[in-house]
Amino acid sequence: MERLMITGQVPLRGEVEVHGAKNSSLPLLAAAVLCRGQTVLHNCPDLSDVSAACEILSYLGCRVEREGRTVIIDTEGLCRHSVPDSLMREMRSSIVFLGAIAARMGQAELSFPGGCELGPRPIDLHLSALRKLGLQIEEQHGGLLCRSEGRMRGTQLTLSFPSVGATENILLAAATARGRTVLNNAAREPEITDLADFLNDCGAKISGAGEGVIVIDGVETLTGCEHRVIPDRIVAATFLSCAACTGGDVRVRKVEPAHLAGVLPIFEEMGCRLECGADSVRLRAPERLRAVRDVRTMPYPGFPTDAQAPVMAAAALAEGTSVFVENIFESRYKHAAELRRMGAQIKLEGRVALVEGVPKLYGAEVFCTDLRGGAALVAAGLAAEGTTVLRDIHHIDRGYERIEEALRPLGARIVREQD
Ligand code: EPZ
């Protein structure tokens, strides 16, 4: 096992590039299954979740080559329609392969994705929509046996909640269905737009992505194309929070500032000065951060749930009490107990977290509880007096490319070593 050793109280200064979005790469890799021939994805981050998705593609019979941040997928050899339990368990978001495999192969077999650190991760919205598109789905001892008689059929769909994953599965299943699908209350995240752009470049007919209503006119076949993955807005928010926590001055580069519209006002409210360029955001932190009145996680374009933990690390050091309301996931405050071990004053009441800022955090031995909770502990460790030993960092490696190598050029004293 590996751990990160972090010695804090160094204000981060300089520039850092942000890699491609994990939450765009994964549905794009699934979308490649739909396409004949070769798909080339650029700016695909080197993350364990991306490796897991590539393993699934190889298992299905695709040829997958990775050259740095470029992934080349050829589906000529596609010969399987099932995803083994071991691979499904490795990454719960593998459920996004369901729509693509079923649409391309006419059948699909996957196990139920396990729950995760954020609480149960139901897929009822995915299954009910796919059934309405004509996919027969049998749920047997934790597995999903799916089959469609010929192509799926377009239809009117309305999501009771703008689920990101369900929207992606619907786009993937409806892209080659017979006829028109109208999806109401679709998720509007930038990753949805990125997926629709890719599918349209492969020959799909999708309009309205990024809005609440998406119209998909099914086509017979899709042909692979070249595509560049959008920047990871959550990694950008995380690096900005590290700058805010340490009283630093950091420019994050190769980002899409518009994708951060839900997050930047919170940093401003905390007293940070922000400067947006065409593909960069600079954050200059104040001597002492101010508390933020309330942070309510919402579907895009609201404040993203994935940024809640990293921003809580900054709030833990602010002057005053900040109120967080986590509206998206049931239990997404596991990092609070670890932050308390570093001296943070955080009170949890259901979906509400009251964070009473303290003047200083202290290095401690802490454990990553999940991907973004782990990132929050990195930010806190960079600000804390003394040394923080951070364990279970495999959680962080799911969504951040060698986070210590990204932060060290900014002055961070952070090293990865064997535990
Ligand atoms: C995606 O998860 C992201 N993951 C998550 O990022 C992100 O937090 C989430 O969207 C919200 O933005 C990927 O893209 C791989 P949802 P997803 O379906 O698709 C409930 C990270 O840190 N729900 O929008 O699973 C669900 O329980 C990860 O990078 C149902 O009830 O999110 C949750 O409470 C964490 N039934 C809420 O909706 C369903 O069928 C949001 O889920 C589906 C979801």
Short mmCIF file of N, CA, C and O in Angstrom, two decimals, residues 17-25 42-47 50 69 191 194 228-235 254 399-401:
data_model
loop_
_atom_site.label_atom_id
_atom_site.label_comp_id
_atom_site.label_asym_id
_atom_site.label_seq_id
_atom_site.Cartn_x
_atom_site.Cartn_y
_atom_site.Cartn_z
N GLU A 17 -1.39 22.43 -14.82
CA GLU A 17 -2.32 22.00 -15.87
C GLU A 17 -3.31 20.98 -15.34
O GLU A 17 -2.96 20.15 -14.50
N VAL A 18 -4.52 21.05 -15.85
CA VAL A 18 -5.57 20.13 -15.43
C VAL A 18 -5.79 19.08 -16.53
O VAL A 18 -5.89 19.43 -17.71
N HIS A 19 -5.85 17.82 -16.16
CA HIS A 19 -5.99 16.76 -17.18
C HIS A 19 -7.45 16.59 -17.60
O HIS A 19 -8.35 17.24 -17.07
N GLY A 20 -7.67 15.72 -18.55
CA GLY A 20 -9.01 15.47 -19.07
C GLY A 20 -9.94 14.90 -18.00
O GLY A 20 -9.49 14.36 -16.98
N ALA A 21 -11.22 15.05 -18.23
CA ALA A 21 -12.23 14.71 -17.21
C ALA A 21 -12.46 13.21 -17.11
O ALA A 21 -12.83 12.55 -18.10
N LYS A 22 -12.29 12.70 -15.88
CA LYS A 22 -12.60 11.28 -15.62
C LYS A 22 -14.06 11.01 -16.01
O LYS A 22 -14.37 10.04 -16.69
N ASN A 23 -14.96 11.90 -15.58
CA ASN A 23 -16.40 11.63 -15.74
C ASN A 23 -16.91 11.89 -17.14
O ASN A 23 -18.09 11.72 -17.42
N SER A 24 -15.98 12.28 -18.03
CA SER A 24 -16.29 12.34 -19.46
C SER A 24 -15.63 11.15 -20.15
O SER A 24 -16.22 10.51 -21.03
N SER A 25 -14.41 10.84 -19.73
CA SER A 25 -13.66 9.73 -20.35
C SER A 25 -14.44 8.41 -20.24
O SER A 25 -14.51 7.65 -21.20
N HIS A 42 -8.34 11.71 -27.20
CA HIS A 42 -7.18 12.45 -26.70
C HIS A 42 -7.52 13.08 -25.35
O HIS A 42 -8.70 13.27 -25.02
N ASN A 43 -6.47 13.40 -24.57
CA ASN A 43 -6.64 14.03 -23.26
C ASN A 43 -7.42 13.14 -22.29
O ASN A 43 -8.15 13.61 -21.44
N CYS A 44 -7.21 11.81 -22.49
CA CYS A 44 -7.86 10.83 -21.61
C CYS A 44 -6.92 10.60 -20.42
O CYS A 44 -5.79 10.15 -20.62
N PRO A 45 -7.31 10.94 -19.21
CA PRO A 45 -6.35 10.92 -18.10
C PRO A 45 -5.88 9.51 -17.73
O PRO A 45 -6.61 8.54 -17.95
N ASP A 46 -4.68 9.43 -17.19
CA ASP A 46 -4.11 8.14 -16.79
C ASP A 46 -4.56 7.86 -15.35
O ASP A 46 -3.85 8.17 -14.40
N LEU A 47 -5.75 7.31 -15.20
CA LEU A 47 -6.38 7.08 -13.90
C LEU A 47 -6.76 5.60 -13.77
O LEU A 47 -7.01 4.93 -14.79
N VAL A 50 -10.02 4.85 -15.49
CA VAL A 50 -9.91 4.77 -16.96
C VAL A 50 -9.30 3.41 -17.33
O VAL A 50 -9.76 2.75 -18.27
N ARG A 69 -1.83 10.01 -22.97
CA ARG A 69 -3.23 10.35 -22.70
C ARG A 69 -4.11 10.16 -23.94
O ARG A 69 -5.20 10.71 -24.04
N GLU A 191 -20.20 17.01 -19.10
CA GLU A 191 -19.81 15.67 -19.58
C GLU A 191 -20.89 15.07 -20.49
O GLU A 191 -20.61 14.27 -21.36
N ASP A 194 -20.29 16.72 -23.81
CA ASP A 194 -19.09 16.14 -24.43
C ASP A 194 -19.44 14.81 -25.09
O ASP A 194 -19.03 14.52 -26.22
N ARG A 228 -11.41 14.94 -28.42
CA ARG A 228 -10.59 15.39 -27.27
C ARG A 228 -11.49 15.53 -26.05
O ARG A 228 -12.50 16.21 -26.11
N VAL A 229 -11.14 14.86 -24.98
CA VAL A 229 -11.94 14.89 -23.75
C VAL A 229 -11.86 16.28 -23.11
O VAL A 229 -10.79 16.90 -23.08
N ILE A 230 -12.99 16.75 -22.60
CA ILE A 230 -13.01 18.09 -21.96
C ILE A 230 -12.17 18.05 -20.67
O ILE A 230 -11.94 16.99 -20.10
N PRO A 231 -11.74 19.22 -20.18
CA PRO A 231 -10.96 19.27 -18.95
C PRO A 231 -11.79 18.83 -17.75
O PRO A 231 -13.01 18.93 -17.76
N ASP A 232 -11.09 18.38 -16.70
CA ASP A 232 -11.78 17.90 -15.50
C ASP A 232 -12.06 19.08 -14.56
O ASP A 232 -11.16 19.58 -13.87
N ARG A 233 -13.32 19.49 -14.50
CA ARG A 233 -13.70 20.67 -13.72
C ARG A 233 -13.56 20.43 -12.21
O ARG A 233 -13.36 21.36 -11.44
N ILE A 234 -13.63 19.16 -11.79
CA ILE A 234 -13.53 18.87 -10.36
C ILE A 234 -12.06 18.87 -9.92
O ILE A 234 -11.72 19.36 -8.85
N VAL A 235 -11.19 18.39 -10.79
CA VAL A 235 -9.75 18.47 -10.49
C VAL A 235 -9.35 19.94 -10.42
O VAL A 235 -8.63 20.36 -9.51
N LYS A 254 -5.52 24.99 -18.88
CA LYS A 254 -6.20 23.98 -19.70
C LYS A 254 -7.52 23.57 -19.06
O LYS A 254 -7.84 22.38 -18.94
N GLY A 399 -9.22 9.32 -9.50
CA GLY A 399 -9.68 10.54 -10.19
C GLY A 399 -8.64 11.63 -10.36
O GLY A 399 -8.91 12.66 -10.98
N TYR A 400 -7.44 11.43 -9.78
CA TYR A 400 -6.39 12.44 -9.91
C TYR A 400 -5.12 11.75 -10.39
O TYR A 400 -4.63 10.81 -9.75
N GLU A 401 -4.58 12.27 -11.49
CA GLU A 401 -3.36 11.70 -12.06
C GLU A 401 -2.16 12.08 -11.19
O GLU A 401 -1.79 13.25 -11.14
#
